[in-house]
Each structure stands twice: as structure tokens, then as C-alpha cells.
Amino acid sequence: MIDPFGRTISYLRVSVTDRCDFRCVYCMAEDMTFLPKAEILTLEELDRLCSAFVRRGVRKLRLTGGEPLVRKNVMGLVRSLSRHLGSGALDDLTLTTNGSQLARYAGELAHCGVRRVNVSIDTLDAKKFTAITRWGRLDQVFEGVAAAKSAGLAVKINAVALKGVNEHEFDELIEWCGKEGFDLTLIEVMPMGDIGGENRVDQYLPLSLVRARLSQRWTLEDIDYRSGGPARYVRIAETGRRLGFITPLTHNFCESCNRVRLTCTGTLYMCLGQDDAADLRQPLRASPDDHLLEAAIDDAIARKPKGHDFIIDRRHQAPAVARHMSVTGG
Ligand code: SAM
């Protein structure tokens, strides 16, 4: 699939549920209203949709959410999608998780051919972790991460950079990741969804500043490595591990965008930072064969926008994008 700007679309991120067992302050309001179950695609429908994308040329699938591992029988979906790894149609089946359920599922994920997972940990301080996630327990996540490591999964840690919250903890995270053998990616907070009383301006910490600070303590070597996602990487000479920066605000990463995002209701977003979307549930349900669906996918890719322009400033108090990250998946 090639979009109007010549970009090959080979990466599909799928939010398998909008529900989560955490309520991270930058992601969700505490009293979220979730979708009624009837609106959510069944696991069989998600499989059909993902498989249609694989047939159209997607080589990398990432399951996300909400929290993908809280969806009932999600491992049934992972098992069935893993047939595309076996056939060679898919290079990579992976997921982004908060780690709370990883201790239970890491072994089976590895068994299905998943080779790596992204785990979101913004701080190594247990009290602060609970303050950020509202409902999370860091020891449970550590158990999950340890299980992933011993199952042979490569672990990448994702941390959202939050002004005044974890901005002085990145040295510690880098050291810990170095010791554990994990890569680390820092993410700028994006203005997505109403998050209740919290204010984006107060949360926003530009990664250009973080990078400048880190370079006083660590040797950051530029490398060409690309994971297929939006992060730009350096290698930290002292730990030998990679450090990624996802900077939608300080640097527009759209020119190399190879991704589209599917929600658990079958809505396809061609850009994380734009509202245009295509309903794939209707063509999926309209016919038992996939002709209508594949035509709708092609139409949607032909509408992929050039890029987004997130802005966070005091004049833009409303989120740039109304939906929460948990809808489209991070
Ligand atoms: N529950 C899983 C997890 O915690 O990784 C997957 C979904 S979560 C929405 C995916 C990623 O998006 C997490 O790393 C989370 O920290 C990040 N995220 C959520 N809201 C964000 C926002 N407004 N700006 C930047 N990153 C955000």
C-alpha cells in the first residue's frame, strides 16, 4: 500500500480494547466512560481485519489499547495472528503493554512467536508510579518485566516525559535499563483527549531539553537504527543500550510515517494527530468475503494526510485531538 505522498504503509497498530486497568494522568480522566461491549469488534473480526491488512502488505502488527492484555481471551487473537509469522507474510507481531498482566502471559507470547514487547514505565519510584497511573503497582509491573525477560522477549521501556514529575529521573531509568539489557524510549506528551483537571501545558517537557541535559552526563552516539516506528535513536556509550526519542511536538516525524491505526470498533485512523477516519466495521460486516473491506482499506490509505501539527500552548487549552490515546492506541 502506497499513500499519496509515496510512503509505503507496512505497519498496523491495533487497539484491541479501550479499557485499561490503569488511569495514567496524561492519558485518561479518572472517571472514563468506556465503549459498550456491543460496539467492539469480536476477536474473530479483529483477526479478519488484521489479516486483510497483512494481505495488503502490512509486515508489522502491534497490539495496543487501552491495555491489550486485559481484553478477555486476547491470547486467542495472538495465537491466531501468529499464523502470519509462520507463513512469512508478517515480520513482526508485538505489543505495547503496561506490564501488569505480563507475568501471566509472557511465556505464551514468546511461544506464539512474539519476540519483543514495549512496556510503559514512567518512573522507578513506586509511590510516584501509583500517583501517575492512579491504579498501578510498580512491583506487579516489575514481575511482568522479569517474566518477559526470562521468556526471552526483548523489552523496550517507554516513558512519557512529564515536567516536574519524572524529569530528573531519566539518568536512573537509563542506568536501570542498561543493567537489565533494555532499550528505552522517551515520549513527549501529546495533547490527546480530555484528561479532567490536568493541564497539558504543565505536563509538557520538550525532549530537546531532556536530550541536552542527558548529553552532559552520557555519551550519546548518533546511530541509523530505526525500529519501524517514529523514534529517533542514539546509543548510550556507557550502557551500550539504545535510547529513543519520540518528539511529535519538537520535531515533526510525519515524512517517514509508515503506519495506520485501527480502533477496537473498526475505525481506521490514518494519522494519530488528525480526526479523519474510515469505518471498516461496516464493510467487514456487510459481506463474509473481504472484497468490500479491502476496497475500503485502499480508499482510506489514499486519504492518508501528510502530517499532523500538535500544538501545546496557553491559548490552546482544548486537546488538539478530541479522542484519548487509549482509543487509537499509543
Ligand atoms: N496500556 C498500554 C501501555 O501502557 O503501554 C498500551 C496503550 S498506552 C495508550 C500506549 C503508550 O501511550 C504508553 O506508553 C502511554 O504512556 C502513552 N501515552 C498515553 N497517552 C499519551 C499522551 N497523551 N502523550 C504521549 N504518550 C501517551
GROMACS .gro file of N, CA and C and ligand atoms in nm, residues 20 26-27 64-68 96-98 120 158 160 187-190 200 325-326 330, ligand 1:
model
   93
   20CYS      N    1  -0.865  -0.014   3.031
   20CYS     CA    2  -0.730  -0.028   3.088
   20CYS      C    3  -0.744  -0.045   3.238
   26TYR      N    4  -0.189   1.155   3.222
   26TYR     CA    5  -0.177   1.226   3.094
   26TYR      C    6  -0.259   1.157   2.985
   27CYS      N    7  -0.313   1.039   3.016
   27CYS     CA    8  -0.380   0.957   2.914
   27CYS      C    9  -0.531   0.958   2.931
   64THR      N   10  -0.225  -0.296   2.089
   64THR     CA   11  -0.213  -0.198   2.194
   64THR      C   12  -0.353  -0.171   2.248
   65GLY      N   13  -0.370  -0.060   2.318
   65GLY     CA   14  -0.501  -0.034   2.376
   65GLY      C   15  -0.514   0.111   2.417
   66GLY      N   16  -0.591   0.130   2.514
   66GLY     CA   17  -0.623   0.060   2.636
   66GLY      C   18  -0.508  -0.035   2.674
   67GLU      N   19  -0.541  -0.131   2.753
   67GLU     CA   20  -0.438  -0.230   2.786
   67GLU      C   21  -0.472  -0.361   2.714
   68PRO      N   22  -0.389  -0.399   2.615
   68PRO     CA   23  -0.426  -0.515   2.533
   68PRO      C   24  -0.444  -0.643   2.616
   96THR      N   25   0.228  -0.336   2.288
   96THR     CA   26   0.262  -0.232   2.384
   96THR      C   27   0.173  -0.255   2.504
   97THR      N   28   0.233  -0.265   2.623
   97THR     CA   29   0.157  -0.302   2.741
   97THR      C   30   0.203  -0.223   2.862
   98ASN      N   31   0.116  -0.215   2.962
   98ASN     CA   32   0.161  -0.152   3.087
   98ASN      C   33   0.229  -0.254   3.176
  120SER      N   34   0.541   0.022   2.929
  120SER     CA   35   0.541   0.164   2.967
  120SER      C   36   0.569   0.179   3.116
  158ASN      N   37   0.905   0.229   2.757
  158ASN     CA   38   0.856   0.359   2.711
  158ASN      C   39   0.830   0.447   2.832
  160VAL      N   40   0.691   0.842   2.925
  160VAL     CA   41   0.645   0.974   2.883
  160VAL      C   42   0.716   1.078   2.971
  187ILE      N   43   0.907   0.976   2.541
  187ILE     CA   44   0.797   1.025   2.457
  187ILE      C   45   0.751   1.161   2.506
  188GLU      N   46   0.733   1.254   2.414
  188GLU     CA   47   0.673   1.383   2.453
  188GLU      C   48   0.524   1.365   2.473
  189VAL      N   49   0.470   1.431   2.571
  189VAL     CA   50   0.327   1.420   2.598
  189VAL      C   51   0.250   1.487   2.484
  190MET      N   52   0.149   1.416   2.433
  190MET     CA   53   0.073   1.468   2.318
  190MET      C   54  -0.065   1.515   2.364
  200ARG      N   55  -0.218   2.023   3.008
  200ARG     CA   56  -0.107   1.980   2.919
  200ARG      C   57   0.013   2.073   2.928
  325MET      N   58  -0.569   0.882   2.381
  325MET     CA   59  -0.468   0.790   2.326
  325MET      C   60  -0.516   0.646   2.339
  326SER      N   61  -0.594   0.617   2.442
  326SER     CA   62  -0.640   0.479   2.464
  326SER      C   63  -0.740   0.435   2.356
  330GLY      N   64  -0.140   0.387   2.175
  330GLY     CA   65  -0.018   0.470   2.170
  330GLY      C   66   0.088   0.408   2.083
  331SAM     N1   67  -0.170   0.019   2.806
  331SAM     C1   68  -0.057   0.009   2.720
  331SAM     C2   69   0.061   0.085   2.777
  331SAM     O1   70   0.053   0.133   2.889
  331SAM     O2   71   0.164   0.091   2.711
  331SAM     C3   72  -0.082   0.050   2.576
  331SAM     C4   73  -0.163   0.172   2.547
  331SAM     S1   74  -0.091   0.326   2.601
  331SAM     C5   75  -0.212   0.441   2.538
  331SAM     C6   76   0.049   0.340   2.492
  331SAM     C7   77   0.150   0.445   2.524
  331SAM     O3   78   0.094   0.573   2.504
  331SAM     C8   79   0.202   0.441   2.667
  331SAM     O4   80   0.343   0.440   2.664
  331SAM     C9   81   0.150   0.569   2.724
  331SAM     O5   82   0.238   0.619   2.822
  331SAM    C10   83   0.145   0.657   2.602
  331SAM     N2   84   0.054   0.772   2.612
  331SAM    C11   85  -0.073   0.776   2.654
  331SAM     N3   86  -0.125   0.900   2.646
  331SAM    C12   87  -0.027   0.979   2.597
  331SAM    C13   88  -0.018   1.117   2.564
  331SAM     N4   89  -0.120   1.200   2.581
  331SAM     N5   90   0.101   1.162   2.515
  331SAM    C14   91   0.205   1.078   2.496
  331SAM     N6   92   0.203   0.947   2.524
  331SAM    C15   93   0.088   0.898   2.574
   0.00000   0.00000   0.00000
